[in-house]
Amino acid sequence: MIKIENLTKTYNYKKSNAFTALTDVSLTVEDGEMLAIIGKSGAGKSTLLHIIGCIDTFEKGTYTLDDISVHKLSDKKLAQIRNQKVG
């Protein structure tokens, strides 16, 4: 299961040229459930998928993948999660 709560992703966080790609996003995807992520260009679709795939990080919120708190893991553990659970 994928569970994202109040997730915010900002590029160049804490800098004058910061750009917020995702603001306060919450999402739950149950095992076996299928969904489509749609939106206009620049809406944050790829950013969300990168976070779900443990390729990118985020500043605020929580992300849990199969009861594992992804937002607290080291780079090494994230690589293991990508290998075992993402694809």
PDB file of N, CA and C in Angstrom:
ATOM      1  N   MET A   1       0.830  -1.170   0.000  1.00  0.00           N
ATOM      2  CA  MET A   1       0.000   0.000   0.000  1.00  0.00           C
ATOM      3  C   MET A   1       0.884   1.247   0.000  1.00  0.00           C
ATOM      4  N   ILE A   2       0.445   2.236  -0.728  1.00  0.00           N
ATOM      5  CA  ILE A   2       1.112   3.537  -0.767  1.00  0.00           C
ATOM      6  C   ILE A   2       0.236   4.520  -0.003  1.00  0.00           C
ATOM      7  N   LYS A   3       0.838   5.215   0.958  1.00  0.00           N
ATOM      8  CA  LYS A   3       0.090   6.229   1.696  1.00  0.00           C
ATOM      9  C   LYS A   3       0.941   7.484   1.802  1.00  0.00           C
ATOM     10  N   ILE A   4       0.436   8.553   1.226  1.00  0.00           N
ATOM     11  CA  ILE A   4       1.108   9.848   1.247  1.00  0.00           C
ATOM     12  C   ILE A   4       0.186  10.823   1.964  1.00  0.00           C
ATOM     13  N   GLU A   5       0.731  11.564   2.903  1.00  0.00           N
ATOM     14  CA  GLU A   5      -0.071  12.519   3.661  1.00  0.00           C
ATOM     15  C   GLU A   5       0.612  13.880   3.720  1.00  0.00           C
ATOM     16  N   ASN A   6      -0.117  14.899   3.266  1.00  0.00           N
ATOM     17  CA  ASN A   6       0.319  16.301   3.382  1.00  0.00           C
ATOM     18  C   ASN A   6       1.724  16.533   2.833  1.00  0.00           C
ATOM     19  N   LEU A   7       2.025  15.910   1.707  1.00  0.00           N
ATOM     20  CA  LEU A   7       3.360  15.966   1.120  1.00  0.00           C
ATOM     21  C   LEU A   7       3.570  17.275   0.361  1.00  0.00           C
ATOM     22  N   THR A   8       4.706  17.895   0.591  1.00  0.00           N
ATOM     23  CA  THR A   8       5.103  19.099  -0.129  1.00  0.00           C
ATOM     24  C   THR A   8       6.522  18.906  -0.649  1.00  0.00           C
ATOM     25  N   LYS A   9       6.710  19.222  -1.924  1.00  0.00           N
ATOM     26  CA  LYS A   9       8.037  19.146  -2.550  1.00  0.00           C
ATOM     27  C   LYS A   9       8.366  20.505  -3.138  1.00  0.00           C
ATOM     28  N   THR A  10       9.473  21.069  -2.688  1.00  0.00           N
ATOM     29  CA  THR A  10       9.937  22.352  -3.193  1.00  0.00           C
ATOM     30  C   THR A  10      11.361  22.188  -3.702  1.00  0.00           C
ATOM     31  N   TYR A  11      11.595  22.589  -4.940  1.00  0.00           N
ATOM     32  CA  TYR A  11      12.951  22.582  -5.492  1.00  0.00           C
ATOM     33  C   TYR A  11      13.652  23.862  -5.040  1.00  0.00           C
ATOM     34  N   ASN A  12      14.939  23.756  -4.763  1.00  0.00           N
ATOM     35  CA  ASN A  12      15.734  24.867  -4.223  1.00  0.00           C
ATOM     36  C   ASN A  12      15.130  25.371  -2.919  1.00  0.00           C
ATOM     37  N   TYR A  13      14.759  24.418  -2.086  1.00  0.00           N
ATOM     38  CA  TYR A  13      14.130  24.710  -0.791  1.00  0.00           C
ATOM     39  C   TYR A  13      14.980  25.690   0.010  1.00  0.00           C
ATOM     40  N   LYS A  14      14.351  26.679   0.596  1.00  0.00           N
ATOM     41  CA  LYS A  14      14.988  27.711   1.428  1.00  0.00           C
ATOM     42  C   LYS A  14      15.898  28.643   0.633  1.00  0.00           C
ATOM     43  N   LYS A  15      15.686  28.739  -0.677  1.00  0.00           N
ATOM     44  CA  LYS A  15      16.451  29.676  -1.497  1.00  0.00           C
ATOM     45  C   LYS A  15      15.482  30.658  -2.145  1.00  0.00           C
ATOM     46  N   SER A  16      16.015  31.765  -2.639  1.00  0.00           N
ATOM     47  CA  SER A  16      15.152  32.809  -3.205  1.00  0.00           C
ATOM     48  C   SER A  16      14.444  32.370  -4.482  1.00  0.00           C
ATOM     49  N   ASN A  17      15.002  31.402  -5.204  1.00  0.00           N
ATOM     50  CA  ASN A  17      14.382  30.935  -6.450  1.00  0.00           C
ATOM     51  C   ASN A  17      13.634  29.617  -6.252  1.00  0.00           C
ATOM     52  N   ALA A  18      13.118  29.385  -5.060  1.00  0.00           N
ATOM     53  CA  ALA A  18      12.408  28.136  -4.749  1.00  0.00           C
ATOM     54  C   ALA A  18      11.158  27.991  -5.617  1.00  0.00           C
ATOM     55  N   PHE A  19      10.885  26.737  -6.022  1.00  0.00           N
ATOM     56  CA  PHE A  19       9.691  26.416  -6.806  1.00  0.00           C
ATOM     57  C   PHE A  19       8.998  25.229  -6.148  1.00  0.00           C
ATOM     58  N   THR A  20       7.755  25.410  -5.761  1.00  0.00           N
ATOM     59  CA  THR A  20       6.997  24.339  -5.124  1.00  0.00           C
ATOM     60  C   THR A  20       6.247  23.553  -6.187  1.00  0.00           C
ATOM     61  N   ALA A  21       6.612  22.280  -6.342  1.00  0.00           N
ATOM     62  CA  ALA A  21       6.000  21.416  -7.354  1.00  0.00           C
ATOM     63  C   ALA A  21       4.762  20.705  -6.820  1.00  0.00           C
ATOM     64  N   LEU A  22       4.760  20.376  -5.531  1.00  0.00           N
ATOM     65  CA  LEU A  22       3.623  19.699  -4.896  1.00  0.00           C
ATOM     66  C   LEU A  22       3.335  20.386  -3.567  1.00  0.00           C
ATOM     67  N   THR A  23       2.065  20.626  -3.301  1.00  0.00           N
ATOM     68  CA  THR A  23       1.670  21.282  -2.058  1.00  0.00           C
ATOM     69  C   THR A  23       0.581  20.486  -1.362  1.00  0.00           C
ATOM     70  N   ASP A  24       0.881  19.981  -0.180  1.00  0.00           N
ATOM     71  CA  ASP A  24      -0.106  19.334   0.687  1.00  0.00           C
ATOM     72  C   ASP A  24      -0.874  18.209  -0.026  1.00  0.00           C
ATOM     73  N   VAL A  25      -0.149  17.329  -0.704  1.00  0.00           N
ATOM     74  CA  VAL A  25      -0.758  16.218  -1.445  1.00  0.00           C
ATOM     75  C   VAL A  25      -0.973  15.031  -0.507  1.00  0.00           C
ATOM     76  N   SER A  26      -2.164  14.467  -0.553  1.00  0.00           N
ATOM     77  CA  SER A  26      -2.478  13.247   0.200  1.00  0.00           C
ATOM     78  C   SER A  26      -3.065  12.228  -0.758  1.00  0.00           C
ATOM     79  N   LEU A  27      -2.657  10.964  -0.598  1.00  0.00           N
ATOM     80  CA  LEU A  27      -3.046   9.917  -1.540  1.00  0.00           C
ATOM     81  C   LEU A  27      -2.878   8.567  -0.866  1.00  0.00           C
ATOM     82  N   THR A  28      -3.842   7.675  -1.075  1.00  0.00           N
ATOM     83  CA  THR A  28      -3.716   6.293  -0.615  1.00  0.00           C
ATOM     84  C   THR A  28      -4.024   5.375  -1.784  1.00  0.00           C
ATOM     85  N   VAL A  29      -3.131   4.425  -2.040  1.00  0.00           N
ATOM     86  CA  VAL A  29      -3.324   3.425  -3.084  1.00  0.00           C
ATOM     87  C   VAL A  29      -3.214   2.064  -2.417  1.00  0.00           C
ATOM     88  N   GLU A  30      -4.300   1.325  -2.427  1.00  0.00           N
ATOM     89  CA  GLU A  30      -4.335  -0.004  -1.816  1.00  0.00           C
ATOM     90  C   GLU A  30      -3.628  -1.017  -2.716  1.00  0.00           C
ATOM     91  N   ASP A  31      -3.162  -2.116  -2.146  1.00  0.00           N
ATOM     92  CA  ASP A  31      -2.556  -3.198  -2.923  1.00  0.00           C
ATOM     93  C   ASP A  31      -3.529  -3.659  -4.004  1.00  0.00           C
ATOM     94  N   GLY A  32      -3.042  -3.791  -5.231  1.00  0.00           N
ATOM     95  CA  GLY A  32      -3.855  -4.261  -6.343  1.00  0.00           C
ATOM     96  C   GLY A  32      -4.684  -3.185  -7.014  1.00  0.00           C
ATOM     97  N   GLU A  33      -4.741  -2.018  -6.436  1.00  0.00           N
ATOM     98  CA  GLU A  33      -5.519  -0.915  -7.005  1.00  0.00           C
ATOM     99  C   GLU A  33      -4.730  -0.262  -8.135  1.00  0.00           C
ATOM    100  N   MET A  34      -5.428   0.171  -9.181  1.00  0.00           N
ATOM    101  CA  MET A  34      -4.795   0.870 -10.298  1.00  0.00           C
ATOM    102  C   MET A  34      -5.356   2.286 -10.360  1.00  0.00           C
ATOM    103  N   LEU A  35      -4.515   3.225 -10.770  1.00  0.00           N
ATOM    104  CA  LEU A  35      -4.979   4.591 -10.922  1.00  0.00           C
ATOM    105  C   LEU A  35      -4.174   5.277 -12.001  1.00  0.00           C
ATOM    106  N   ALA A  36      -4.685   6.398 -12.465  1.00  0.00           N
ATOM    107  CA  ALA A  36      -3.986   7.226 -13.439  1.00  0.00           C
ATOM    108  C   ALA A  36      -3.723   8.581 -12.792  1.00  0.00           C
ATOM    109  N   ILE A  37      -2.553   9.112 -13.039  1.00  0.00           N
ATOM    110  CA  ILE A  37      -2.216  10.447 -12.556  1.00  0.00           C
ATOM    111  C   ILE A  37      -2.219  11.355 -13.774  1.00  0.00           C
ATOM    112  N   ILE A  38      -3.158  12.280 -13.807  1.00  0.00           N
ATOM    113  CA  ILE A  38      -3.298  13.160 -14.963  1.00  0.00           C
ATOM    114  C   ILE A  38      -3.250  14.616 -14.513  1.00  0.00           C
ATOM    115  N   GLY A  39      -2.870  15.472 -15.426  1.00  0.00           N
ATOM    116  CA  GLY A  39      -2.824  16.902 -15.145  1.00  0.00           C
ATOM    117  C   GLY A  39      -2.054  17.608 -16.234  1.00  0.00           C
ATOM    118  N   LYS A  40      -2.163  18.917 -16.229  1.00  0.00           N
ATOM    119  CA  LYS A  40      -1.482  19.695 -17.261  1.00  0.00           C
ATOM    120  C   LYS A  40       0.029  19.699 -17.024  1.00  0.00           C
ATOM    121  N   SER A  41       0.746  20.139 -18.012  1.00  0.00           N
ATOM    122  CA  SER A  41       2.197  20.238 -17.926  1.00  0.00           C
ATOM    123  C   SER A  41       2.584  21.124 -16.745  1.00  0.00           C
ATOM    124  N   GLY A  42       3.526  20.657 -15.949  1.00  0.00           N
ATOM    125  CA  GLY A  42       3.990  21.424 -14.806  1.00  0.00           C
ATOM    126  C   GLY A  42       3.176  21.236 -13.541  1.00  0.00           C
ATOM    127  N   ALA A  43       2.217  20.319 -13.575  1.00  0.00           N
ATOM    128  CA  ALA A  43       1.338  20.114 -12.415  1.00  0.00           C
ATOM    129  C   ALA A  43       1.986  19.287 -11.305  1.00  0.00           C
ATOM    130  N   GLY A  44       3.116  18.634 -11.581  1.00  0.00           N
ATOM    131  CA  GLY A  44       3.807  17.854 -10.556  1.00  0.00           C
ATOM    132  C   GLY A  44       3.652  16.349 -10.690  1.00  0.00           C
ATOM    133  N   LYS A  45       3.136  15.885 -11.834  1.00  0.00           N
ATOM    134  CA  LYS A  45       2.929  14.437 -12.033  1.00  0.00           C
ATOM    135  C   LYS A  45       4.236  13.665 -11.943  1.00  0.00           C
ATOM    136  N   SER A  46       5.232  14.088 -12.662  1.00  0.00           N
ATOM    137  CA  SER A  46       6.524  13.389 -12.650  1.00  0.00           C
ATOM    138  C   SER A  46       7.183  13.480 -11.282  1.00  0.00           C
ATOM    139  N   THR A  47       7.077  14.616 -10.645  1.00  0.00           N
ATOM    140  CA  THR A  47       7.629  14.771  -9.300  1.00  0.00           C
ATOM    141  C   THR A  47       6.986  13.779  -8.344  1.00  0.00           C
ATOM    142  N   LEU A  48       5.670  13.649  -8.406  1.00  0.00           N
ATOM    143  CA  LEU A  48       4.968  12.697  -7.546  1.00  0.00           C
ATOM    144  C   LEU A  48       5.432  11.271  -7.826  1.00  0.00           C
ATOM    145  N   LEU A  49       5.561  10.908  -9.090  1.00  0.00           N
ATOM    146  CA  LEU A  49       6.015   9.559  -9.441  1.00  0.00           C
ATOM    147  C   LEU A  49       7.453   9.314  -8.988  1.00  0.00           C
ATOM    148  N   HIS A  50       8.299  10.323  -9.078  1.00  0.00           N
ATOM    149  CA  HIS A  50       9.686  10.183  -8.602  1.00  0.00           C
ATOM    150  C   HIS A  50       9.725   9.956  -7.097  1.00  0.00           C
ATOM    151  N   ILE A  51       8.855  10.631  -6.378  1.00  0.00           N
ATOM    152  CA  ILE A  51       8.795  10.429  -4.927  1.00  0.00           C
ATOM    153  C   ILE A  51       8.251   9.045  -4.605  1.00  0.00           C
ATOM    154  N   ILE A  52       7.183   8.638  -5.288  1.00  0.00           N
ATOM    155  CA  ILE A  52       6.618   7.301  -5.066  1.00  0.00           C
ATOM    156  C   ILE A  52       7.657   6.224  -5.363  1.00  0.00           C
ATOM    157  N   GLY A  53       8.474   6.447  -6.398  1.00  0.00           N
ATOM    158  CA  GLY A  53       9.504   5.488  -6.782  1.00  0.00           C
ATOM    159  C   GLY A  53      10.786   5.594  -5.970  1.00  0.00           C
ATOM    160  N   CYS A  54      10.790   6.435  -4.952  1.00  0.00           N
ATOM    161  CA  CYS A  54      11.951   6.618  -4.062  1.00  0.00           C
ATOM    162  C   CYS A  54      13.167   7.164  -4.797  1.00  0.00           C
ATOM    163  N   ILE A  55      12.921   7.920  -5.859  1.00  0.00           N
ATOM    164  CA  ILE A  55      14.003   8.545  -6.617  1.00  0.00           C
ATOM    165  C   ILE A  55      14.264   9.957  -6.111  1.00  0.00           C
ATOM    166  N   ASP A  56      13.218  10.611  -5.638  1.00  0.00           N
ATOM    167  CA  ASP A  56      13.321  11.988  -5.163  1.00  0.00           C
ATOM    168  C   ASP A  56      12.836  12.066  -3.714  1.00  0.00           C
ATOM    169  N   THR A  57      13.206  13.129  -3.036  1.00  0.00           N
ATOM    170  CA  THR A  57      12.818  13.337  -1.641  1.00  0.00           C
ATOM    171  C   THR A  57      11.842  14.510  -1.549  1.00  0.00           C
ATOM    172  N   PHE A  58      11.397  14.804  -0.344  1.00  0.00           N
ATOM    173  CA  PHE A  58      10.444  15.890  -0.141  1.00  0.00           C
ATOM    174  C   PHE A  58      10.726  16.559   1.198  1.00  0.00           C
ATOM    175  N   GLU A  59      10.168  17.747   1.381  1.00  0.00           N
ATOM    176  CA  GLU A  59      10.461  18.531   2.578  1.00  0.00           C
ATOM    177  C   GLU A  59       9.451  18.311   3.705  1.00  0.00           C
ATOM    178  N   LYS A  60       8.191  18.180   3.350  1.00  0.00           N
ATOM    179  CA  LYS A  60       7.149  18.090   4.379  1.00  0.00           C
ATOM    180  C   LYS A  60       6.202  16.949   4.056  1.00  0.00           C
ATOM    181  N   GLY A  61       5.603  16.384   5.089  1.00  0.00           N
ATOM    182  CA  GLY A  61       4.634  15.317   4.920  1.00  0.00           C
ATOM    183  C   GLY A  61       5.233  13.954   5.214  1.00  0.00           C
ATOM    184  N   THR A  62       4.443  12.919   4.935  1.00  0.00           N
ATOM    185  CA  THR A  62       4.896  11.548   5.156  1.00  0.00           C
ATOM    186  C   THR A  62       4.578  10.684   3.944  1.00  0.00           C
ATOM    187  N   TYR A  63       5.402   9.666   3.746  1.00  0.00           N
ATOM    188  CA  TYR A  63       5.194   8.682   2.685  1.00  0.00           C
ATOM    189  C   TYR A  63       5.475   7.313   3.282  1.00  0.00           C
ATOM    190  N   THR A  64       4.482   6.442   3.241  1.00  0.00           N
ATOM    191  CA  THR A  64       4.604   5.085   3.759  1.00  0.00           C
ATOM    192  C   THR A  64       4.350   4.105   2.627  1.00  0.00           C
ATOM    193  N   LEU A  65       5.277   3.191   2.416  1.00  0.00           N
ATOM    194  CA  LEU A  65       5.166   2.158   1.388  1.00  0.00           C
ATOM    195  C   LEU A  65       5.183   0.806   2.085  1.00  0.00           C
ATOM    196  N   ASP A  66       4.075   0.100   2.037  1.00  0.00           N
ATOM    197  CA  ASP A  66       3.958  -1.200   2.713  1.00  0.00           C
ATOM    198  C   ASP A  66       4.427  -1.131   4.167  1.00  0.00           C
ATOM    199  N   ASP A  67       3.914  -0.170   4.898  1.00  0.00           N
ATOM    200  CA  ASP A  67       4.202   0.033   6.327  1.00  0.00           C
ATOM    201  C   ASP A  67       5.642   0.455   6.623  1.00  0.00           C
ATOM    202  N   ILE A  68       6.370   0.905   5.619  1.00  0.00           N
ATOM    203  CA  ILE A  68       7.732   1.414   5.803  1.00  0.00           C
ATOM    204  C   ILE A  68       7.695   2.930   5.625  1.00  0.00           C
ATOM    205  N   SER A  69       8.166   3.669   6.613  1.00  0.00           N
ATOM    206  CA  SER A  69       8.207   5.130   6.532  1.00  0.00           C
ATOM    207  C   SER A  69       9.370   5.549   5.645  1.00  0.00           C
ATOM    208  N   VAL A  70       9.089   5.742   4.387  1.00  0.00           N
ATOM    209  CA  VAL A  70      10.116   6.018   3.383  1.00  0.00           C
ATOM    210  C   VAL A  70      10.854   7.319   3.680  1.00  0.00           C
ATOM    211  N   HIS A  71      10.169   8.309   4.196  1.00  0.00           N
ATOM    212  CA  HIS A  71      10.774   9.622   4.406  1.00  0.00           C
ATOM    213  C   HIS A  71      11.875   9.623   5.461  1.00  0.00           C
ATOM    214  N   LYS A  72      12.042   8.549   6.176  1.00  0.00           N
ATOM    215  CA  LYS A  72      13.070   8.483   7.223  1.00  0.00           C
ATOM    216  C   LYS A  72      14.266   7.618   6.835  1.00  0.00           C
ATOM    217  N   LEU A  73      14.288   7.090   5.620  1.00  0.00           N
ATOM    218  CA  LEU A  73      15.312   6.118   5.234  1.00  0.00           C
ATOM    219  C   LEU A  73      16.561   6.772   4.657  1.00  0.00           C
ATOM    220  N   SER A  74      17.685   6.092   4.824  1.00  0.00           N
ATOM    221  CA  SER A  74      18.949   6.530   4.229  1.00  0.00           C
ATOM    222  C   SER A  74      18.928   6.241   2.728  1.00  0.00           C
ATOM    223  N   ASP A  75      19.886   6.802   2.008  1.00  0.00           N
ATOM    224  CA  ASP A  75      19.991   6.544   0.568  1.00  0.00           C
ATOM    225  C   ASP A  75      20.173   5.058   0.284  1.00  0.00           C
ATOM    226  N   LYS A  76      20.957   4.380   1.122  1.00  0.00           N
ATOM    227  CA  LYS A  76      21.185   2.944   0.933  1.00  0.00           C
ATOM    228  C   LYS A  76      19.880   2.162   1.090  1.00  0.00           C
ATOM    229  N   LYS A  77      19.104   2.484   2.110  1.00  0.00           N
ATOM    230  CA  LYS A  77      17.822   1.802   2.326  1.00  0.00           C
ATOM    231  C   LYS A  77      16.837   2.127   1.202  1.00  0.00           C
ATOM    232  N   LEU A  78      16.847   3.364   0.716  1.00  0.00           N
ATOM    233  CA  LEU A  78      15.970   3.731  -0.400  1.00  0.00           C
ATOM    234  C   LEU A  78      16.313   2.916  -1.646  1.00  0.00           C
ATOM    235  N   ALA A  79      17.601   2.688  -1.873  1.00  0.00           N
ATOM    236  CA  ALA A  79      18.018   1.857  -3.009  1.00  0.00           C
ATOM    237  C   ALA A  79      17.494   0.432  -2.854  1.00  0.00           C
ATOM    238  N   GLN A  80      17.532  -0.096  -1.645  1.00  0.00           N
ATOM    239  CA  GLN A  80      16.997  -1.440  -1.398  1.00  0.00           C
ATOM    240  C   GLN A  80      15.490  -1.483  -1.638  1.00  0.00           C
ATOM    241  N   ILE A  81      14.774  -0.457  -1.205  1.00  0.00           N
ATOM    242  CA  ILE A  81      13.321  -0.383  -1.419  1.00  0.00           C
ATOM    243  C   ILE A  81      13.016  -0.335  -2.913  1.00  0.00           C
ATOM    244  N   ARG A  82      13.770   0.483  -3.654  1.00  0.00           N
ATOM    245  CA  ARG A  82      13.564   0.554  -5.114  1.00  0.00           C
ATOM    246  C   ARG A  82      13.760  -0.816  -5.740  1.00  0.00           C
ATOM    247  N   ASN A  83      14.781  -1.523  -5.301  1.00  0.00           N
ATOM    248  CA  ASN A  83      15.094  -2.842  -5.843  1.00  0.00           C
ATOM    249  C   ASN A  83      14.018  -3.867  -5.501  1.00  0.00           C
ATOM    250  N   GLN A  84      13.521  -3.849  -4.282  1.00  0.00           N
ATOM    251  CA  GLN A  84      12.608  -4.885  -3.804  1.00  0.00           C
ATOM    252  C   GLN A  84      11.135  -4.588  -4.062  1.00  0.00           C
ATOM    253  N   LYS A  85      10.740  -3.319  -4.070  1.00  0.00           N
ATOM    254  CA  LYS A  85       9.316  -3.006  -4.090  1.00  0.00           C
ATOM    255  C   LYS A  85       8.847  -2.170  -5.274  1.00  0.00           C
ATOM    256  N   VAL A  86       9.739  -1.408  -5.878  1.00  0.00           N
ATOM    257  CA  VAL A  86       9.300  -0.469  -6.909  1.00  0.00           C
ATOM    258  C   VAL A  86       9.349  -1.071  -8.305  1.00  0.00           C
ATOM    259  N   GLY A  87      10.401  -1.785  -8.623  1.00  0.00           N
ATOM    260  CA  GLY A  87      10.388  -2.349  -9.961  1.00  0.00           C
ATOM    261  C   GLY A  87      11.656  -2.686 -10.537  1.00  0.00           C
TER     262      GLY A  87
END
